[in-house]
Each structure stands twice: as C-alpha cells, then as structure tokens.
C-alpha cells in the first residue's frame, strides 16, 4: 500500500527564514499530490496540488512545491515565513483513487 | 455555500456508549469521507462513499459504521465507544475522488472515558 512520509515532525523558524518541508511517497506510478494546511483550531485547507504539467507548483500565501519524480518527493517551500504560517502541514498522495496522508509537520514561526 | 458542516464540535462519551457524528455538505459532491486524526499519525480514512447508497471501508473501519441515504449527508456511527476511539474526526467531500480537491469540515473532537 501507498505510504507517505513527512520526516520533520516539528520545525521551528524565525520570521523571514526560508522553509522547506519534506514529503516522500512510495508508489511508483502516476500520482496526484497535495499539501494541506491546518491552522490552530481550524480545519484542513488546500495549499496547493499537482496533477500534471509543470512540476513546480505555486499555491496560496506564497507557498510552492516541487514534484521530483525520480526522488518520489513533493517538498513544500516558502522563501520567507511569517508568524501567521504557524500551523500543521500535511502532504497527501492519491494513487488509484486511494488517498493517503502523511503524519504532518508542525511549523512554529517565532515573531 | 456552507461547505462541509459537522456536529457536534466536541463530545465526551463513556465506554460502551454509542453516538452518531453528523456530516452534511451542500456542494452536491458525489464523494464523502470520514477521517480520524491522531497526534503524529496524520489522517486515516475510516469510510468513504461514492454516492447515495454506496459506502466502502477505508484504512481503519473497525468500530464504526456509516450510511449514505442522501447526497448531502454522511453520518458516522460509533456503536460501542472505546478509549481507542478518542480522536478528532474530520468529514470531507469531493466531486470526484482521484482528481478533485477534498473539502474538509471543521472536525469533531471525541473523548471516550
């Protein structure tokens, strides 16, 4: 079965620092990839998604992610984080209509 | 559009009690899902439905039941609550499963004592 790995459980950054959160998946076929964000006390919201085409995907709030097929990765990036980016971030992968989520990475941005 | 709504927001159950978590969506989505979210574990799919009258098991279905009598509603039933079912439950919906974004409800926090 498909598995999704997010290696960083908790990341702490200062404002204006650059962010990269790792996401790796195990399936070797065609996949659809997502990053969701969950702000404190709120429900999950879609940040960005990749289905096909340009492997560099831009999402909301200045986030982007790059699909690297050879590395089975879909890492999330942001050049300069803000305090309001404090949240939990989930990577998700769909293959053959089976959607799996990673365990999540908690991001804390210090003002 | 209200999107996906869930009730209740929070509930405490005693071991062995039963309850139904309600989920409603007003986006006319075919697919609906129930997930549980546990710390450090991400989201695990409990059950999903591809349309009214059709449901199927997800990754962690034991201890739960669902029904889908209408497009809008997808209730999740716990028959004999156990401490292991203490979790946050999220309902989600999407137009299609493979290619469409899932929209999530606000969650129900359940504590079983």
XYZ file of C-alpha atoms in Angstrom:
224
model
C 0.000 0.000 0.000
C 0.970 3.563 -0.620
C 2.812 5.303 2.206
C 3.595 8.973 2.680
C 6.497 10.157 4.808
C 6.997 13.562 6.306
C 10.339 13.424 8.010
C 10.108 16.605 10.040
C 7.664 16.347 12.905
C 8.199 19.835 14.314
C 10.023 22.717 12.687
C 10.734 25.972 14.492
C 11.767 29.009 12.495
C 12.139 32.714 12.999
C 10.168 35.125 10.827
C 11.723 35.733 7.417
C 13.534 32.404 7.458
C 13.147 30.103 4.480
C 11.074 26.946 4.777
C 11.308 23.540 3.212
C 9.154 20.655 4.412
C 9.885 17.211 3.054
C 7.337 14.779 1.640
C 8.157 11.407 0.112
C 5.815 8.727 -1.133
C 6.268 5.116 -2.007
C 4.157 4.468 -5.106
C 5.991 4.337 -8.420
C 3.110 5.009 -10.770
C 1.048 8.058 -11.582
C 0.159 10.067 -8.508
C -1.698 13.231 -7.618
C -0.078 15.230 -4.850
C -1.422 17.723 -2.345
C -0.319 19.895 0.528
C -2.932 20.826 3.093
C -2.551 23.260 5.985
C -4.363 23.213 9.311
C -4.165 26.461 11.270
C -4.698 26.217 15.035
C -8.327 25.403 15.767
C -9.300 25.248 12.126
C -9.968 22.555 9.564
C -7.712 21.452 6.764
C -7.399 23.736 3.784
C -5.747 23.079 0.458
C -2.442 24.896 -0.081
C -1.581 23.527 -3.490
C -1.866 20.454 -5.677
C -0.071 18.755 -8.514
C -1.753 16.593 -11.121
C 0.408 17.006 -14.215
C 2.444 19.537 -16.182
C 4.980 21.920 -14.673
C 6.492 20.121 -11.666
C 6.905 23.420 -9.826
C 3.516 24.250 -8.390
C 2.604 27.573 -6.841
C -0.079 27.737 -4.186
C -1.676 30.259 -1.912
C 0.134 32.541 0.530
C 3.486 32.332 -1.259
C 3.919 28.578 -0.913
C 5.259 26.399 -3.688
C 6.144 22.754 -4.080
C 8.293 20.828 -6.487
C 7.469 17.365 -7.759
C 10.602 15.340 -8.379
C 9.501 12.035 -9.813
C 12.912 10.389 -9.614
C 13.061 11.085 -5.883
C 9.381 10.338 -5.167
C 9.258 13.709 -3.476
C 6.948 16.709 -3.274
C 8.626 19.166 -0.933
C 6.898 22.324 0.198
C 8.805 25.615 0.203
C 8.368 29.220 1.141
C 11.171 31.796 0.810
C 10.226 33.867 3.844
C 7.855 32.622 6.535
C 5.583 34.761 8.658
C 4.259 34.269 12.155
C 0.839 33.583 10.603
C 2.263 30.485 8.889
C 2.310 28.724 12.242
C 0.228 25.629 11.539
C 0.382 21.939 10.827
C 1.135 20.896 7.272
C 0.037 17.643 5.695
C 1.227 16.077 2.490
C -1.250 13.784 0.735
C -0.953 11.459 -2.223
C -3.602 9.848 -4.386
C -2.845 6.828 -6.499
C -5.502 4.575 -7.995
C -8.104 6.588 -6.105
C -6.507 5.696 -2.767
C -5.626 8.837 -0.813
C -3.045 8.704 1.962
C -1.892 11.477 4.258
C 1.476 11.962 5.857
C 1.743 12.273 9.633
C 2.040 16.033 9.398
C 4.713 18.604 10.225
C 4.069 21.204 12.853
C 5.574 24.564 11.949
C 6.140 27.150 14.653
C 7.259 30.583 13.494
C 8.692 32.799 16.191
C 7.997 36.515 15.795
C -22.346 27.702 0.430
C -21.733 26.438 3.948
C -19.378 23.792 2.559
C -18.942 20.817 4.857
C -20.522 21.061 8.286
C -20.092 18.693 11.216
C -21.905 18.297 14.514
C -21.186 18.132 17.368
C -17.920 20.022 17.755
C -16.980 18.223 20.933
C -18.356 15.243 22.835
C -17.400 13.138 25.797
C -18.594 9.537 25.814
C -18.390 6.788 28.379
C -17.020 3.422 27.317
C -19.756 1.381 25.663
C -21.978 4.319 24.754
C -22.987 4.940 21.187
C -23.264 8.111 19.162
C -23.590 9.447 15.644
C -21.331 12.110 14.198
C -23.195 14.154 11.634
C -21.742 15.443 8.380
C -23.512 17.477 5.707
C -22.230 19.081 2.506
C -24.070 21.479 0.217
C -21.749 21.317 -2.786
C -23.518 18.403 -4.471
C -20.361 16.322 -4.197
C -20.540 12.661 -5.030
C -17.716 11.559 -2.750
C -17.705 11.862 1.009
C -15.155 10.660 3.536
C -14.599 10.191 7.218
C -11.103 10.503 8.653
C -9.719 10.352 12.138
C -6.722 12.431 13.110
C -4.458 11.313 15.897
C -1.311 13.173 17.043
C 1.719 12.246 14.973
C -0.318 9.895 12.793
C -1.812 12.162 10.163
C -5.266 11.385 8.858
C -6.536 7.865 8.489
C -9.522 7.084 6.271
C -12.328 5.306 8.128
C -15.049 5.009 5.483
C -15.928 6.691 2.253
C -18.890 6.901 -0.070
C -19.016 7.348 -3.836
C -22.667 8.323 -3.869
C -26.008 7.846 -2.156
C -26.480 4.240 -1.122
C -22.840 3.259 -1.687
C -20.231 3.067 1.051
C -16.899 1.334 1.415
C -14.294 0.717 4.076
C -11.161 2.753 4.349
C -7.964 2.062 6.216
C -9.368 1.893 9.780
C -13.084 0.932 9.668
C -13.321 -1.288 12.752
C -15.703 0.024 15.393
C -17.518 2.347 13.014
C -20.472 2.251 10.652
C -21.748 4.652 8.032
C -24.752 5.175 5.833
C -25.421 7.442 2.861
C -29.120 7.814 2.239
C -28.777 11.217 0.542
C -26.094 13.028 -1.421
C -25.780 15.645 1.305
C -25.464 13.556 4.476
C -22.882 11.017 5.580
C -23.242 10.164 9.284
C -20.641 8.132 11.155
C -21.862 5.809 13.891
C -19.922 4.513 16.870
C -21.833 1.631 18.406
C -19.713 0.719 21.450
C -17.304 3.521 22.181
C -13.808 2.544 23.273
C -10.927 4.701 24.565
C -9.039 3.935 21.353
C -11.675 5.945 19.510
C -10.660 9.136 21.275
C -9.668 11.288 18.332
C -10.589 14.192 16.130
C -12.903 13.187 13.315
C -12.998 15.021 10.025
C -15.575 14.676 7.322
C -14.644 15.672 3.783
C -16.246 15.736 0.364
C -15.161 16.000 -3.232
C -16.766 15.911 -6.653
C -14.509 13.103 -7.787
C -12.020 11.052 -5.835
C -8.894 10.916 -7.883
C -8.607 14.349 -9.375
C -10.569 16.684 -7.223
C -9.673 18.572 -4.084
C -11.255 17.309 -0.907
C -13.015 19.916 1.202
C -12.915 19.351 4.931
C -15.345 20.070 7.727
C -14.283 21.723 10.998
C -13.933 18.442 12.858
C -15.490 16.733 15.860
C -13.328 16.171 18.914
C -14.356 12.978 20.698
C -13.152 11.881 24.097
C -14.019 8.396 25.333
C -13.525 7.831 29.045
